[in-house]
PDB file of C-alpha atoms in Angstrom:
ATOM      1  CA  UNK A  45       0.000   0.000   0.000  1.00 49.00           C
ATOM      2  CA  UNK A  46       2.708   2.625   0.703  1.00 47.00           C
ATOM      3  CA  UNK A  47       4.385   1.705  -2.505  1.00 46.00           C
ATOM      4  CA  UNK A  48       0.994   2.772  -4.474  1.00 45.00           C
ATOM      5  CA  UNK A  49       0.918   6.022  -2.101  1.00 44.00           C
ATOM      6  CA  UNK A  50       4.540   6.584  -2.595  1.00 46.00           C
ATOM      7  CA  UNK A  51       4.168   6.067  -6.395  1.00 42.00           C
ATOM      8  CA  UNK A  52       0.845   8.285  -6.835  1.00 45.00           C
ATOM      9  CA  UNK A  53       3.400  11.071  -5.029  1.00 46.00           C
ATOM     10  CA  UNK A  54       5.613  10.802  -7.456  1.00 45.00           C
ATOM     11  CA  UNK A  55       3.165  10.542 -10.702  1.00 42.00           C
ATOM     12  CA  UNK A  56       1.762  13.627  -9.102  1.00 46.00           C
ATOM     13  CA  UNK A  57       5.415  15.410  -8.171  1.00 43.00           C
ATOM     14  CA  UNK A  58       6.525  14.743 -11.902  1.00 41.00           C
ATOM     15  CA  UNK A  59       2.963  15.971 -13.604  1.00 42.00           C
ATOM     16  CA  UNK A  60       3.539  19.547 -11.244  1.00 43.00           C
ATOM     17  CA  UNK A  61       7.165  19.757 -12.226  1.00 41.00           C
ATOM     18  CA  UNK A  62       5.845  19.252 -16.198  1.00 42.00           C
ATOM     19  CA  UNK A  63       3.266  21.845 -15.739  1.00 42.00           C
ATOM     20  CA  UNK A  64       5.521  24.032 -14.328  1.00 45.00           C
ATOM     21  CA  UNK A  65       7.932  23.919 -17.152  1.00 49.00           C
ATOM     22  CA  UNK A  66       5.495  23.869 -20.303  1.00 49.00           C
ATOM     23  CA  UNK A  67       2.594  25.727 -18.406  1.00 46.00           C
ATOM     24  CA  UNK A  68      -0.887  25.942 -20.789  1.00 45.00           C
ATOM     25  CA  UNK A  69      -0.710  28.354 -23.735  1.00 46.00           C
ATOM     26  CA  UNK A  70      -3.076  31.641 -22.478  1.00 41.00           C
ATOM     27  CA  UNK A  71      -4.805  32.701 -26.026  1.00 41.00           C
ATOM     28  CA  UNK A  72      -3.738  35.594 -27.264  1.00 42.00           C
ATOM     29  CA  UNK A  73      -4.428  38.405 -25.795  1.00 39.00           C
ATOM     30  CA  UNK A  74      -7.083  40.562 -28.466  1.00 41.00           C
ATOM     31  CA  UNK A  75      -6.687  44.098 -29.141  1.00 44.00           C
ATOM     32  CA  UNK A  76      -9.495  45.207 -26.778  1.00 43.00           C
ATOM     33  CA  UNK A  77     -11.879  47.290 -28.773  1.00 45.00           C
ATOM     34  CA  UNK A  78     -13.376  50.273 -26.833  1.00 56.00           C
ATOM     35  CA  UNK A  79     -16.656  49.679 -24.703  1.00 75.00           C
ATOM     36  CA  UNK A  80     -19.447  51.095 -26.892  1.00 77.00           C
ATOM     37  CA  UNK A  81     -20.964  51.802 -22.945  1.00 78.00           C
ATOM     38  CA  UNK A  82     -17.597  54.206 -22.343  1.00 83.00           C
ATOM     39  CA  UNK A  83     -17.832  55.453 -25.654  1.00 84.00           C
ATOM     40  CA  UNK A  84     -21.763  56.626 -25.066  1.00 87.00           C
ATOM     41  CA  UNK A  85     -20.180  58.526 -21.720  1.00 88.00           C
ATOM     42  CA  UNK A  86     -17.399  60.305 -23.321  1.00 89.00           C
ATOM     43  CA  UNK A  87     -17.798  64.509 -23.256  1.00 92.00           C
ATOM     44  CA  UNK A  88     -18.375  66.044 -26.286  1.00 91.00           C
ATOM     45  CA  UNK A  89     -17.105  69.927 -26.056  1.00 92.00           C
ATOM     46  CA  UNK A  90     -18.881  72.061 -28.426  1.00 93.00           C
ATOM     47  CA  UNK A  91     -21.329  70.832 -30.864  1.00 91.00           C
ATOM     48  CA  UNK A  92     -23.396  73.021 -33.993  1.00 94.00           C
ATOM     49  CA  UNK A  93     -25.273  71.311 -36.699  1.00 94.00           C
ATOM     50  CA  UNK A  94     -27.327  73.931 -38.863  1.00 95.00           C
ATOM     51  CA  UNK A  95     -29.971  72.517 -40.769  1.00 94.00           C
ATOM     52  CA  UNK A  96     -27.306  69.331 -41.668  1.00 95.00           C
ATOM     53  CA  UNK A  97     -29.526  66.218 -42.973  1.00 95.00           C
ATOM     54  CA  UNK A  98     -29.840  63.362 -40.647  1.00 95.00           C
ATOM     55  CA  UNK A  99     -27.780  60.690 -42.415  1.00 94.00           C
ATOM     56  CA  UNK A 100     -24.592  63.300 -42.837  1.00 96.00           C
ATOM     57  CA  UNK A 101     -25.324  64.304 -38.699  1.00 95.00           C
ATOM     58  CA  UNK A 102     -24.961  60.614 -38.037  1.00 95.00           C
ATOM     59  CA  UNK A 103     -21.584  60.105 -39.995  1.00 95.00           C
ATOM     60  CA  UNK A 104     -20.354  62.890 -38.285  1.00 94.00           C
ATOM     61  CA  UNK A 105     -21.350  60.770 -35.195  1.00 92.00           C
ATOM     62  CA  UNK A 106     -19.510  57.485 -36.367  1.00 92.00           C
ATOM     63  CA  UNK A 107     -16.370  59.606 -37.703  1.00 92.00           C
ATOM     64  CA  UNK A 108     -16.263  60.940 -33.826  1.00 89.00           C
ATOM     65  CA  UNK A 109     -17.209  58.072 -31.949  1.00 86.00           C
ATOM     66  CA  UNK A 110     -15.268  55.453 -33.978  1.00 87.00           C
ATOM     67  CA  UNK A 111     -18.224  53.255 -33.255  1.00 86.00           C
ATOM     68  CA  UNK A 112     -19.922  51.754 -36.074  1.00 91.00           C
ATOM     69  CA  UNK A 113     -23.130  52.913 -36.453  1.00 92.00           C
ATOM     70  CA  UNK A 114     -26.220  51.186 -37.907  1.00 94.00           C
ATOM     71  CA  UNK A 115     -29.584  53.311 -38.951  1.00 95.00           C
ATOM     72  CA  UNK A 116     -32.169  51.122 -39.827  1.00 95.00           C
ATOM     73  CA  UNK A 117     -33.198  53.508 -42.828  1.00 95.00           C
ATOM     74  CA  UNK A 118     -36.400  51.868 -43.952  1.00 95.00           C
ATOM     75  CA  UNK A 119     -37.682  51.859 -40.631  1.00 93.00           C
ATOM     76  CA  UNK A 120     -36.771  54.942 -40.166  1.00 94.00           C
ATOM     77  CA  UNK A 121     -38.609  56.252 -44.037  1.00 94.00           C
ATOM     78  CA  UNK A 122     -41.619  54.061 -42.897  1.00 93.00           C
ATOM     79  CA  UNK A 123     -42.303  56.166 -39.787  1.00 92.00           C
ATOM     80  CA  UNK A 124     -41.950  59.213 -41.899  1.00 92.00           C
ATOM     81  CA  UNK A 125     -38.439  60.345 -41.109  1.00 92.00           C
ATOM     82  CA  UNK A 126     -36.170  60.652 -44.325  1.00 93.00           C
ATOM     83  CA  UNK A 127     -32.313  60.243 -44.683  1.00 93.00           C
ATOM     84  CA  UNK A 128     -32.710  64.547 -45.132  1.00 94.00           C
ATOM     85  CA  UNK A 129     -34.244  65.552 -42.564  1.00 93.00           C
ATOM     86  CA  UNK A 130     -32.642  68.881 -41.039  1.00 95.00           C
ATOM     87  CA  UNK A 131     -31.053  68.816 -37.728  1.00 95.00           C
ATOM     88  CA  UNK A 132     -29.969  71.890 -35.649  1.00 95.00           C
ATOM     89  CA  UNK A 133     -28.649  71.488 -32.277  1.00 94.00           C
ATOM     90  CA  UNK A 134     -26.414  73.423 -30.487  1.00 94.00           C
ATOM     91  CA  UNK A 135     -24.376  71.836 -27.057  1.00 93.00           C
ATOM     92  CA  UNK A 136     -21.564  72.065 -25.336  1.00 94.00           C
ATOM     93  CA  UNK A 137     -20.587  69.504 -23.075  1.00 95.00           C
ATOM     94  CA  UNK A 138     -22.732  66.785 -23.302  1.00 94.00           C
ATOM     95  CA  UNK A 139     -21.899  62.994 -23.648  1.00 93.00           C
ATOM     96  CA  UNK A 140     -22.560  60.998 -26.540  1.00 92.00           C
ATOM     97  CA  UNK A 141     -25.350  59.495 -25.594  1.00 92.00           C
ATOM     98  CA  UNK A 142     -26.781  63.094 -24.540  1.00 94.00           C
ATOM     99  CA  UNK A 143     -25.984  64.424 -27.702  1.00 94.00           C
ATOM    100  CA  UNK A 144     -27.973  60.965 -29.514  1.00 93.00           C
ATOM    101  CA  UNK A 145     -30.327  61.742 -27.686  1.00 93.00           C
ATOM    102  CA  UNK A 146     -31.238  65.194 -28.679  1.00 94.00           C
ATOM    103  CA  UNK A 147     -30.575  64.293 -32.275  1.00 94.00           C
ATOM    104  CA  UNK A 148     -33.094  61.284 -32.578  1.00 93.00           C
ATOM    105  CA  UNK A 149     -35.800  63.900 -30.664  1.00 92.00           C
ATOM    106  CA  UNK A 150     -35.060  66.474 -33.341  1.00 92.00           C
ATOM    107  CA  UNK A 151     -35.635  63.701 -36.390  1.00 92.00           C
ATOM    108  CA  UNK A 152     -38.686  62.226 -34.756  1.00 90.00           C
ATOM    109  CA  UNK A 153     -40.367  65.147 -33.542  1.00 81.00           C
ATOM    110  CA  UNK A 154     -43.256  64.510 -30.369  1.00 80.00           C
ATOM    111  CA  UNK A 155     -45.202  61.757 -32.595  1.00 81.00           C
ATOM    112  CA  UNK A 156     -42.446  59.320 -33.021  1.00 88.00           C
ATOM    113  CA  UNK A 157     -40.078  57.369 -30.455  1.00 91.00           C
ATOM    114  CA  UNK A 158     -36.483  56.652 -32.494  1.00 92.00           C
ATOM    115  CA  UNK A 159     -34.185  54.514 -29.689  1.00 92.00           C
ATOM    116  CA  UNK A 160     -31.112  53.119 -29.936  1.00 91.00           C
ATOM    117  CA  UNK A 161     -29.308  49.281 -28.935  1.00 90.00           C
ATOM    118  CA  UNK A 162     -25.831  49.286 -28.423  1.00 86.00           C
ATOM    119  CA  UNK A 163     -23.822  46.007 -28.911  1.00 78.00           C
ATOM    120  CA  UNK A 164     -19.765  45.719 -29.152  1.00 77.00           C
ATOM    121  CA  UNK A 165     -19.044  48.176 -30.967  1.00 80.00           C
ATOM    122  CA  UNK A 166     -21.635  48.831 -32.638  1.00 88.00           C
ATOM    123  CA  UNK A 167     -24.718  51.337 -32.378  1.00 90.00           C
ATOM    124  CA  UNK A 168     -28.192  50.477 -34.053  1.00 92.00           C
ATOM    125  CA  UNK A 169     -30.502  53.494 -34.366  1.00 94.00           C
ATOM    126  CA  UNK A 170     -34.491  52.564 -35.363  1.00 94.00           C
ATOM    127  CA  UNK A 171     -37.574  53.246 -33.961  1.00 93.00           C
ATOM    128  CA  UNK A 172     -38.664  52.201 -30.475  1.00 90.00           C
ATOM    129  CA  UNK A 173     -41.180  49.917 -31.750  1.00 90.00           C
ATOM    130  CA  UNK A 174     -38.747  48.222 -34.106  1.00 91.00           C
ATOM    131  CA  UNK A 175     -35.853  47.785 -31.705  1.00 89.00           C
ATOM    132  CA  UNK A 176     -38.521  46.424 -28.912  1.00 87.00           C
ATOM    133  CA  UNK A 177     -39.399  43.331 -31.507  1.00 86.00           C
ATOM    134  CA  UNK A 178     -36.266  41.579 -30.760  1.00 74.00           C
ATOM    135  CA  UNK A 179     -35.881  39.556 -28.543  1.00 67.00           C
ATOM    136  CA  UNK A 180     -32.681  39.217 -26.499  1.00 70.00           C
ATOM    137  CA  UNK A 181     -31.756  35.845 -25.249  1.00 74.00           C
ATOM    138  CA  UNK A 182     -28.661  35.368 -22.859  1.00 79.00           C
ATOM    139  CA  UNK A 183     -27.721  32.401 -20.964  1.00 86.00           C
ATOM    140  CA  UNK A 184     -25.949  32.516 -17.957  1.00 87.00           C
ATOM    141  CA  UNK A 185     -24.258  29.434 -15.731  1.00 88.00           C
ATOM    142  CA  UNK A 186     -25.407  30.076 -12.247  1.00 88.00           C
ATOM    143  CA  UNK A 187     -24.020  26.607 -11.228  1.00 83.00           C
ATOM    144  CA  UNK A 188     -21.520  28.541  -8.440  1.00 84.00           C
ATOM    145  CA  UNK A 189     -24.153  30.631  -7.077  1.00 85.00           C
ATOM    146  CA  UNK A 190     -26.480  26.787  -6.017  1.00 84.00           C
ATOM    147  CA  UNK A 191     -25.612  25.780  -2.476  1.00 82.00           C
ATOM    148  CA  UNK A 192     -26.355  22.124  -1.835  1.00 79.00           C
ATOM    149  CA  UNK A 193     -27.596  20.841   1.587  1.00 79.00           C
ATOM    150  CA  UNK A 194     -26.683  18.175   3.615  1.00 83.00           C
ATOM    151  CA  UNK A 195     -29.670  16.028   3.986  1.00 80.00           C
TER     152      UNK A 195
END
């Protein structure tokens, strides 16, 4: 019996002194792309758009943000708001999401709701209606958080 315990010592011994010499390749580590969340806080100083169509005032937003941005134009042109539509806002210090959301009140006017679903890095801009058709499914493992009882 000892020899099996002294044996299962060593099988162990020689398995930690592997592992410490060829330890498990990490993956590489990716270039971490910036939260869209952080992105949606950052300051924007001064801001002036002057009657500058909707589609040009969101690549401006893109170009500034470096976030990709997504309009969901036929939504958008079936709720009555064209790619044209003027926007004028004036701001100074807002965040990005502040300023977003000042720009979809000025293209919707009081009738409409336009909203917004950000994901990685990118930003998809539609109506409220449209954006609150998907569904969202996420799965989490909760198998740490169950505490099992001694009976």
């Amino acid at each position: 019996m000892k020899k099996i315990a002294c044996l299962g010592m060593a099988v162990g011994l020689l398995a930690t002194v592997a592992w410490a010499q060829n330890p498990p390749q990490r993956p590489a580590a990716r270039a971490q792309a910036p939260s869209t969340l952080r992105l949606l806080s950052e300051r924007i100083p001064e801001l002036t758009f002057q009657d500058l169509p909707l589609d040009q005032v969101m690549e401006w937003l893109s170009e500034f943000t470096k976030l990709n941005i997504s309009v969901r134009w036929q939504m958008l042109a079936d709720a009555g708001i064209e790619r044209d539509r003027p926007i004028s806002i004036q701001a100074r210090n807002l965040t990005v999401s502040q300023v977003l959301w000042l720009i979809m009140n000025e293209a919707a006017g009081s009738d409409l709701k336009l909203a917004y679903r950000a994901s990685g890095n990118l930003l998809i801009l539609s109506t409220e209606e449209d954006l609150n058709r998907e569904m969202i499914t996420k799965i989490y493992d909760v198998a740490d958080l169950l505490v099992s009882l001694p009976r």
